[in-house]
XYZ file of C-alpha atoms in Angstrom:
436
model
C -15.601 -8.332 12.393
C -18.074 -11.651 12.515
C -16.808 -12.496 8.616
C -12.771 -12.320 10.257
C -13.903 -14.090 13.434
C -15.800 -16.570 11.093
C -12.553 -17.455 8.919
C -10.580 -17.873 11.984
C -12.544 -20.438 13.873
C -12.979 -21.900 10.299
C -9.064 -21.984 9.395
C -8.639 -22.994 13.426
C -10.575 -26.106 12.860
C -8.807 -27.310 9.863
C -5.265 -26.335 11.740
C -6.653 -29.263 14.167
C -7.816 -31.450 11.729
C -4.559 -31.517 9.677
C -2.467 -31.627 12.462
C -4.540 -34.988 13.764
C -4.380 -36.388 9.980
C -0.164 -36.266 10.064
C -0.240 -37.532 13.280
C -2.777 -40.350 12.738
C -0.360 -41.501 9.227
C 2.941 -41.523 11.711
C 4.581 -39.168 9.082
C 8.111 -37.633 10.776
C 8.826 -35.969 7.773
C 9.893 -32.211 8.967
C 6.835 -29.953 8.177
C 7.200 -27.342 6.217
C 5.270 -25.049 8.915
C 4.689 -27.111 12.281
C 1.082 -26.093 13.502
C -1.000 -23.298 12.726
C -0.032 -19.523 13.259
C -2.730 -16.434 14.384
C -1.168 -13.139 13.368
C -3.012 -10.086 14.675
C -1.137 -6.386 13.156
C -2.854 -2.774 13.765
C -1.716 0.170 12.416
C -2.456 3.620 13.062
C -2.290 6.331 10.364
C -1.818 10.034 10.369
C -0.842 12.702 7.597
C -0.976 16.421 6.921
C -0.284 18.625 3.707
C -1.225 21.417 1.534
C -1.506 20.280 -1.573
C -4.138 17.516 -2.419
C -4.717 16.740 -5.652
C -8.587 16.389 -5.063
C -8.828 20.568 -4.969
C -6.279 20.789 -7.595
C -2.801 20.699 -6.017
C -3.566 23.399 -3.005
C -6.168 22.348 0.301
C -5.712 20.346 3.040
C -4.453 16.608 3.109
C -5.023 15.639 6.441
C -5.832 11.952 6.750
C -6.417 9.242 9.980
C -6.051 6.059 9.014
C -6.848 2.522 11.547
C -6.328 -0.617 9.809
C -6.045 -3.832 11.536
C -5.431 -7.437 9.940
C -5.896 -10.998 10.657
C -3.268 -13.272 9.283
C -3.908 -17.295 9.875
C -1.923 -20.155 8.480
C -2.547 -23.595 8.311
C -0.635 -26.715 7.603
C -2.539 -28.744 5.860
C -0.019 -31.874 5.789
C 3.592 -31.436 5.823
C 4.297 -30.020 2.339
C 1.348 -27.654 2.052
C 0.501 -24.946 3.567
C -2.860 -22.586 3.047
C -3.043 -18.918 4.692
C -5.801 -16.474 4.878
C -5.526 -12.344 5.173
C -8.054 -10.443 6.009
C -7.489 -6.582 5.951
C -10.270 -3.746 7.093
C -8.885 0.392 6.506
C -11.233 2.766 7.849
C -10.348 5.948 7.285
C -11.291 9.578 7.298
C -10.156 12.497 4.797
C -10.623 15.695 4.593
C -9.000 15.862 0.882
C -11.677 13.265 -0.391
C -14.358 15.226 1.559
C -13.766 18.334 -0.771
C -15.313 16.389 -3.354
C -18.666 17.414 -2.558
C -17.256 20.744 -0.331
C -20.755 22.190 -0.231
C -22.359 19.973 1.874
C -21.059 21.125 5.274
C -22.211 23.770 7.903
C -18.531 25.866 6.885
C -18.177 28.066 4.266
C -16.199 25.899 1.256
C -12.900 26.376 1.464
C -10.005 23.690 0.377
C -8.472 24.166 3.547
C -11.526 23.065 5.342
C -12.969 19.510 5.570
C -16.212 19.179 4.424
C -18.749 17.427 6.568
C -20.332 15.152 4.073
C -20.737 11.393 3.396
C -17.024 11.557 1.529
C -15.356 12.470 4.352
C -14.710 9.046 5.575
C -15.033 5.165 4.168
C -13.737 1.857 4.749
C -11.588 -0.228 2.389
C -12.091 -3.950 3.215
C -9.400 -6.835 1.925
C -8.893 -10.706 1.506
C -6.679 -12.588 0.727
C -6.276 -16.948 0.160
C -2.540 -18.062 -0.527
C -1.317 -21.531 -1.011
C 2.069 -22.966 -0.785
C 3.209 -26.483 -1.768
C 7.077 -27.424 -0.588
C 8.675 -30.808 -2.630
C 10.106 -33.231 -0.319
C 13.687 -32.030 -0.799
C 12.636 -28.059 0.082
C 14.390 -26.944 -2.903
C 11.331 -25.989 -4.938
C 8.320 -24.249 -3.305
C 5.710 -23.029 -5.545
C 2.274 -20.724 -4.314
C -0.707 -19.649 -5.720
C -3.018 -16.653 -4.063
C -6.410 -14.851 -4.744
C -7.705 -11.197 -3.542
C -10.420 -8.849 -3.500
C -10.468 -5.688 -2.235
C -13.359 -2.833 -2.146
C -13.703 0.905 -1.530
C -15.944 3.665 -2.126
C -14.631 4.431 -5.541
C -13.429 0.832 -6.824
C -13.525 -2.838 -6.435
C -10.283 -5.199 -7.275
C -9.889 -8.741 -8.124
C -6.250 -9.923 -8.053
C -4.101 -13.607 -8.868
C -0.836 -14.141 -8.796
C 1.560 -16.827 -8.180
C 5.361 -17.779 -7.618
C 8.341 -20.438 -7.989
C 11.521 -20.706 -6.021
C 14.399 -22.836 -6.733
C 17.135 -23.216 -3.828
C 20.270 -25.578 -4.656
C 23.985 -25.367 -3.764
C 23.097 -26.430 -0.231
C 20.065 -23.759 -0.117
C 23.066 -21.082 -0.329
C 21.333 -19.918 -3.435
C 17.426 -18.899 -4.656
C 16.058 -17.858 -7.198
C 12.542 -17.020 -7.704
C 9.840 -15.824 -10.395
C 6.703 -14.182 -9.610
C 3.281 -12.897 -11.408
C 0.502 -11.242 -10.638
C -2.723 -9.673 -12.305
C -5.094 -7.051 -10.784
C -8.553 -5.946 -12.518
C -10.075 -3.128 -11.040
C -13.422 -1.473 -12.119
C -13.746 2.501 -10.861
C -16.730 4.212 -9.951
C -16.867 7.196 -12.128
C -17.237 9.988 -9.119
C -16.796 14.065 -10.183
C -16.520 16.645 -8.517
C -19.887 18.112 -7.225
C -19.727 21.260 -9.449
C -19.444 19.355 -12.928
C -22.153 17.213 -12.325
C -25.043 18.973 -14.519
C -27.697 19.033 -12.029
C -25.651 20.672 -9.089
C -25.619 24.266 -11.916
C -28.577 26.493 -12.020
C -29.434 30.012 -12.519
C -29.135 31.718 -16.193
C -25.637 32.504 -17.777
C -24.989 35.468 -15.773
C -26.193 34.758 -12.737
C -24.907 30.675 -12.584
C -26.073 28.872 -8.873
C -24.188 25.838 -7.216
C -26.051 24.356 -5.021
C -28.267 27.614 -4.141
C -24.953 29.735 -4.328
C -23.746 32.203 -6.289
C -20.839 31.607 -8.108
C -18.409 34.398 -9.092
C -17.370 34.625 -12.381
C -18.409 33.138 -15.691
C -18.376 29.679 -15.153
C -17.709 27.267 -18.286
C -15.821 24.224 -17.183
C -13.749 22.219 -19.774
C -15.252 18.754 -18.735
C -16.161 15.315 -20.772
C -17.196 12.263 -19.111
C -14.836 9.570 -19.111
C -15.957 6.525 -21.149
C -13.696 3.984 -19.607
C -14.215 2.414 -15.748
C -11.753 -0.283 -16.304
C -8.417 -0.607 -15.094
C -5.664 -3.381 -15.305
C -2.216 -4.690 -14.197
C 0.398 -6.832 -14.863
C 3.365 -7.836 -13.029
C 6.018 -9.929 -12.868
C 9.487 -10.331 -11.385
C 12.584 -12.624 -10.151
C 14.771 -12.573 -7.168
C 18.127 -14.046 -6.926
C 19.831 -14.793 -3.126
C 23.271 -15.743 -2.297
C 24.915 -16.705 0.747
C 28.412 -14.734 0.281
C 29.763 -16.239 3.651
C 28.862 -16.868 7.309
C 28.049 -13.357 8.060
C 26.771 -11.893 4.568
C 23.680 -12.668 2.306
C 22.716 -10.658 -0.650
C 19.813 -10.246 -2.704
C 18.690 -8.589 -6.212
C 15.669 -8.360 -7.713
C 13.787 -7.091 -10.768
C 9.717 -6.218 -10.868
C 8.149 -5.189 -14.525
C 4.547 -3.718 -13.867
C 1.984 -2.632 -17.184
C -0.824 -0.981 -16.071
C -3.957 -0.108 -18.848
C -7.094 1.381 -18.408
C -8.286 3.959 -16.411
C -4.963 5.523 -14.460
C -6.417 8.882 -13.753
C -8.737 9.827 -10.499
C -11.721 11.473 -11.490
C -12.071 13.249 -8.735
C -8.880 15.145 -8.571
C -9.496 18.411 -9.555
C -7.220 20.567 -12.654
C -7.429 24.382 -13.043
C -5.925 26.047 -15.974
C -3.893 29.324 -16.501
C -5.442 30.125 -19.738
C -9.179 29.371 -18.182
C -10.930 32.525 -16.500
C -11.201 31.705 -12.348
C -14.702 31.117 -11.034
C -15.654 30.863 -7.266
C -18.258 29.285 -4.732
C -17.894 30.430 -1.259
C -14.207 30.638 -0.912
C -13.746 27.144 -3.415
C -12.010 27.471 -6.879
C -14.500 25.488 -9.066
C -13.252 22.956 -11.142
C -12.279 23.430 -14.216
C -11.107 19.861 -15.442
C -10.562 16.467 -14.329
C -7.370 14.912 -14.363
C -6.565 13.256 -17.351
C -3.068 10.363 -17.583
C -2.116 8.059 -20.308
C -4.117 4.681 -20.156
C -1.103 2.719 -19.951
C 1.878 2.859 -17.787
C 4.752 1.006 -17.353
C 6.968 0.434 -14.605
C 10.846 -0.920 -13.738
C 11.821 -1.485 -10.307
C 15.726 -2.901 -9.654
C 17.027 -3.726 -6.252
C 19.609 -4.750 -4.529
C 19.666 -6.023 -0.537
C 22.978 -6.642 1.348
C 22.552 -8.621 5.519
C 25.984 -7.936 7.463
C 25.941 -9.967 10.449
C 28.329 -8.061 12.568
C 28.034 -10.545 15.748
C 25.611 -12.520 17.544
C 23.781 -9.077 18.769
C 23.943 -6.520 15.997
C 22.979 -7.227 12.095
C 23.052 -4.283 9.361
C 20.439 -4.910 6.943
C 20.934 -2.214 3.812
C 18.888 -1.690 0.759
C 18.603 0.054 -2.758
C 15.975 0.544 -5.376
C 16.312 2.595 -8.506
C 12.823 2.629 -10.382
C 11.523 4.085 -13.976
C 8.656 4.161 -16.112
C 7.256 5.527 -19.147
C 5.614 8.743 -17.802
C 8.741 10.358 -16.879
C 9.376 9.686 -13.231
C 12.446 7.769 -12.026
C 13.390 7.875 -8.106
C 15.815 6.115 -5.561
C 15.380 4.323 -2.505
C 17.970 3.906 0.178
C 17.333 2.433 3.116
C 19.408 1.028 6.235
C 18.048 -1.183 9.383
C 19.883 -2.010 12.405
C 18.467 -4.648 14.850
C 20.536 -4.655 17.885
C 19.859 -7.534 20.252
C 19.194 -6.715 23.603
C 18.503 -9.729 25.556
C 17.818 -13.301 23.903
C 14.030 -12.558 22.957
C 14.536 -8.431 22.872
C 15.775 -6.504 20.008
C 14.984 -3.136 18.561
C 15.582 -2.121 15.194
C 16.158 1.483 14.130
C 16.083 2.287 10.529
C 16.229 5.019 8.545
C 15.122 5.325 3.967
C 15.641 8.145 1.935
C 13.318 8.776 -1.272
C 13.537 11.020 -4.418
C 12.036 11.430 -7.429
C 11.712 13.487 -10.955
C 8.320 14.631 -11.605
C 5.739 13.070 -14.046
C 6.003 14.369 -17.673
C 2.324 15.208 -17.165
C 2.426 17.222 -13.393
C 1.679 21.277 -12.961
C 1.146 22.890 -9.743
C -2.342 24.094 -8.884
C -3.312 26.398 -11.573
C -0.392 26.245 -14.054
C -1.698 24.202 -16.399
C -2.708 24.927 -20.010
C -5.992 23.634 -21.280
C -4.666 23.479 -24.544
C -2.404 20.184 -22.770
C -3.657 16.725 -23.743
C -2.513 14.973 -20.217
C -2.776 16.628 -16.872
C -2.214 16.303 -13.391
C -1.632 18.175 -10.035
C -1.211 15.296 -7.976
C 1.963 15.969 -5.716
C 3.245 11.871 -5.715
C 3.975 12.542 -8.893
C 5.717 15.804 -8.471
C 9.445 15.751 -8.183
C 10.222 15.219 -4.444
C 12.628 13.717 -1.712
C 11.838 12.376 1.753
C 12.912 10.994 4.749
C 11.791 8.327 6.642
C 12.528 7.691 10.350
C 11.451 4.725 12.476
C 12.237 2.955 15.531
C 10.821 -0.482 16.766
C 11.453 -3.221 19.283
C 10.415 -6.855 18.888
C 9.786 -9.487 21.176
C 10.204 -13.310 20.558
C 9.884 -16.773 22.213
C 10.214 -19.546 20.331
C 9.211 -21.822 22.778
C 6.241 -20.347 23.202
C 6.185 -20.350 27.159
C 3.219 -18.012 27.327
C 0.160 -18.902 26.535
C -3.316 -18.132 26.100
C -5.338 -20.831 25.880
C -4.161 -23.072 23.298
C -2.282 -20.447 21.590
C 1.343 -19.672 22.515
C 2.304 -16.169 22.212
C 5.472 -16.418 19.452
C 6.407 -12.587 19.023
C 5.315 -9.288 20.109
C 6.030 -6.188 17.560
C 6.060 -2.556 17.856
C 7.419 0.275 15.601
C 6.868 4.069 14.495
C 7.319 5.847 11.387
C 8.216 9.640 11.049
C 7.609 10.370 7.239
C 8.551 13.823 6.177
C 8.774 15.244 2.154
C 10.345 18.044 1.095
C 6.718 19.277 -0.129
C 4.992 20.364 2.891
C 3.542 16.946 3.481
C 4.018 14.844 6.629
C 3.136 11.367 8.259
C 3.436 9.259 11.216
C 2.682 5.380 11.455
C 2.450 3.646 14.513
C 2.105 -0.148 13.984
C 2.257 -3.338 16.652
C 1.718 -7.300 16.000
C 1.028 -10.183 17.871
C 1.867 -14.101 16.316
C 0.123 -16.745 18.201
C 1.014 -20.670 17.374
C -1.415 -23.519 18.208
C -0.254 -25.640 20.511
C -2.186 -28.683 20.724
């Protein structure tokens, strides 16, 4: 909280002093973004299943999730402007406590979370865009670094972006890039790590106990830590007429490296059962292609049926290379309430094929060269429900100190799959804009 707190007062005094440069050099050029904007979002996180792929495709999912995020921009004159995101995501599992399910006061069981250090961590994120507009605003082009950490893995991230607008700004066109290099921490599950197996042959210990059955796990370290991707994409926007806009777009994504989890768990058909407590003991890792890649295609159609209500629809088909296509259909209707109220319900639907590679829990051959029970990437559908209302003043009339409260945002998710699995989001924002 003092590093977010620090970029903010940071970002807060540049706001000031770029605001009192353009002022200084009598510049009435319109700004690209008048004076410097605070974003605060929070969002709460809550899931439940049966079937997480850390025990193999069958044990508890249940997740809580509280991430909030910082979100400052700055004009720096009137053609640039420079923005800073900073995310934290603390959450706690009980799937990723299983990896270790023997250090708890419980018996092990898949359906119980484990008490250990694994049963909770915090993901931490930042962000630094730039954006430079040309005097005409028909070309805008933006450049933006990341990092991001976790338990298991640390990411470094670039990308960047061009847009072109022309026939009035009625159309735009845009390209896009990114690249993401990610290094994993190469964490097992507690029962193939050598020195968690004692006893002799026929009477095998984890952790002091006794396992039942002959235990002989089919398990290699992995040599590689690495992992890396590479997008890229256009959009294209029209205006069709006063009351309808339109949008496609077209993402490519190659991912190569490391695209398995080495903590999910894989049991095998063919492979005699073995027991610790009431846990199935591993008896692989999961094991993916190390390269992947990905086709996304979309389509967005705004109907603005008056001055109140606007129907916002959407479409997505998406492919890749491991066997999985899906579709995406979505539909979002903000009704206007008063002049700064409007709520939005919305509703997406979601399926997909399964993964060449996927098996439920214990179905899998160990004679296979690529496995995985790892239920997003089992064939599916799901719904998605949410409702929100939004609040705006674009005069800013309230205030708090210097900073005039611009809109006010809440919403809730309702995400069910077909699957067993479940989730709820609840989510609310605040924008602030200096006003000096």
């Amino acid at each position: 909280m003092k590093v977010v707190l620090s970029l903010f007062l940071i970002l807060l005094s540049g706001a000031l002093l770029a605001q009192s440069e353009t002022d200084n050099n009598g510049s009435y050029k319109k700004r690209v973004l008048e004076s410097a904007e605070v974003e605060f979002l929070m969002n709460y996180y809550d899931q439940s299943g049966e079937n997480a792929a850390v025990t193999g495709g069958k044990g508890t999912e249940d997740l809580q999730d509280l991430s909030p995020t910082i979100l400052v921009s700055v004009p720096l004159n009137d053609d640039d402007v420079l923005t800073v995101q900073a995310n934290i995501s603390a959450y706690s599992s009980a799937s990723s406590s299983n990896i270790d399910p023997f250090d708890g006061k419980k018996p092990a069981d898949p359906f119980v979370a484990s008490s250990g250090a694994s049963r909770s961590d915090v993901w931490v994120n930042g962000i630094v865009g730039y954006s430079h507009s040309s005097d005409d605003r028909n070309r805008v082009w933006s450049a933006d670094l990341s990092f991001s950490a976790e338990f298991d893995y640390t990411s470094v991230g670039g990308g960047g972006s061009y847009t072109w607008l022309f026939n009035e700004k009625n159309t735009e066109f845009s390209l896009h890039g990114n690249v993401y290099i990610d290094t994993w921490s190469l964490i097992y599950p507690v029962e193939l790590r050598p020195s968690m197996i004692g006893g002799t042959p026929g009477n095998q210990l984890i952790q002091g106990i006794q396992i039942q059955g002959n235990y002989q796990p089919q398990f290699t370290e992995i040599s590689s830590k690495g992992r890396n991707s590479y997008s890229a994409g256009f959009g294209f926007s029209q205006i069709l007429s006063s009351r309808m806009n339109a949008y496609l777009s077209a993402d490519f994504i190659l991912q190569d490296g490391l695209l398995s989890t080495p903590f999910h768990r894989i049991y095998f058909s063919d492979v005699e059962d073995a027991f610790a407590e009431n846990f199935h003991l591993a008896e692989g890792i999961e094991r993916l292609p190390n390269s992947r890649f990905k086709t996304a295609l979309g389509g967005r159609i705004n109907y603005f049926v008056n001055e109140r209500i606007t129907l916002r629809t959407y479409y997505r088909y998406y492919f890749d290379d491991w066997g999985i296509s899906s579709n995406t259909a979505s539909i979002e209707i903000p009704v206007k309430i008063t002049d700064k109220f409007t709520i939005y319900p919305s509703y997406r639907y979601y399926d997909q094929t399964a993964a060449d590679y996927f098996a439920p829990y214990n179905q899998h051959l160990s004679t296979e060269q690529y496995y995985t029970s790892d239920y997003d990437l089992s064939k599916f559908h799901a719904n998605n429900f949410g409702i929100g209302v939004s609040y705006t003043d674009v005069f800013t009339s309230k205030h708090i100190y210097k900073f005039g409260l611009k809109s006010v945002d809440l919403k809730y998710n309702k995400y069910d799959r077909n699957s067993k699995f479940s989730a709820s989001m609840f989510s609310f924002g605040l924008k602030f804009v200096f006003d000096n």
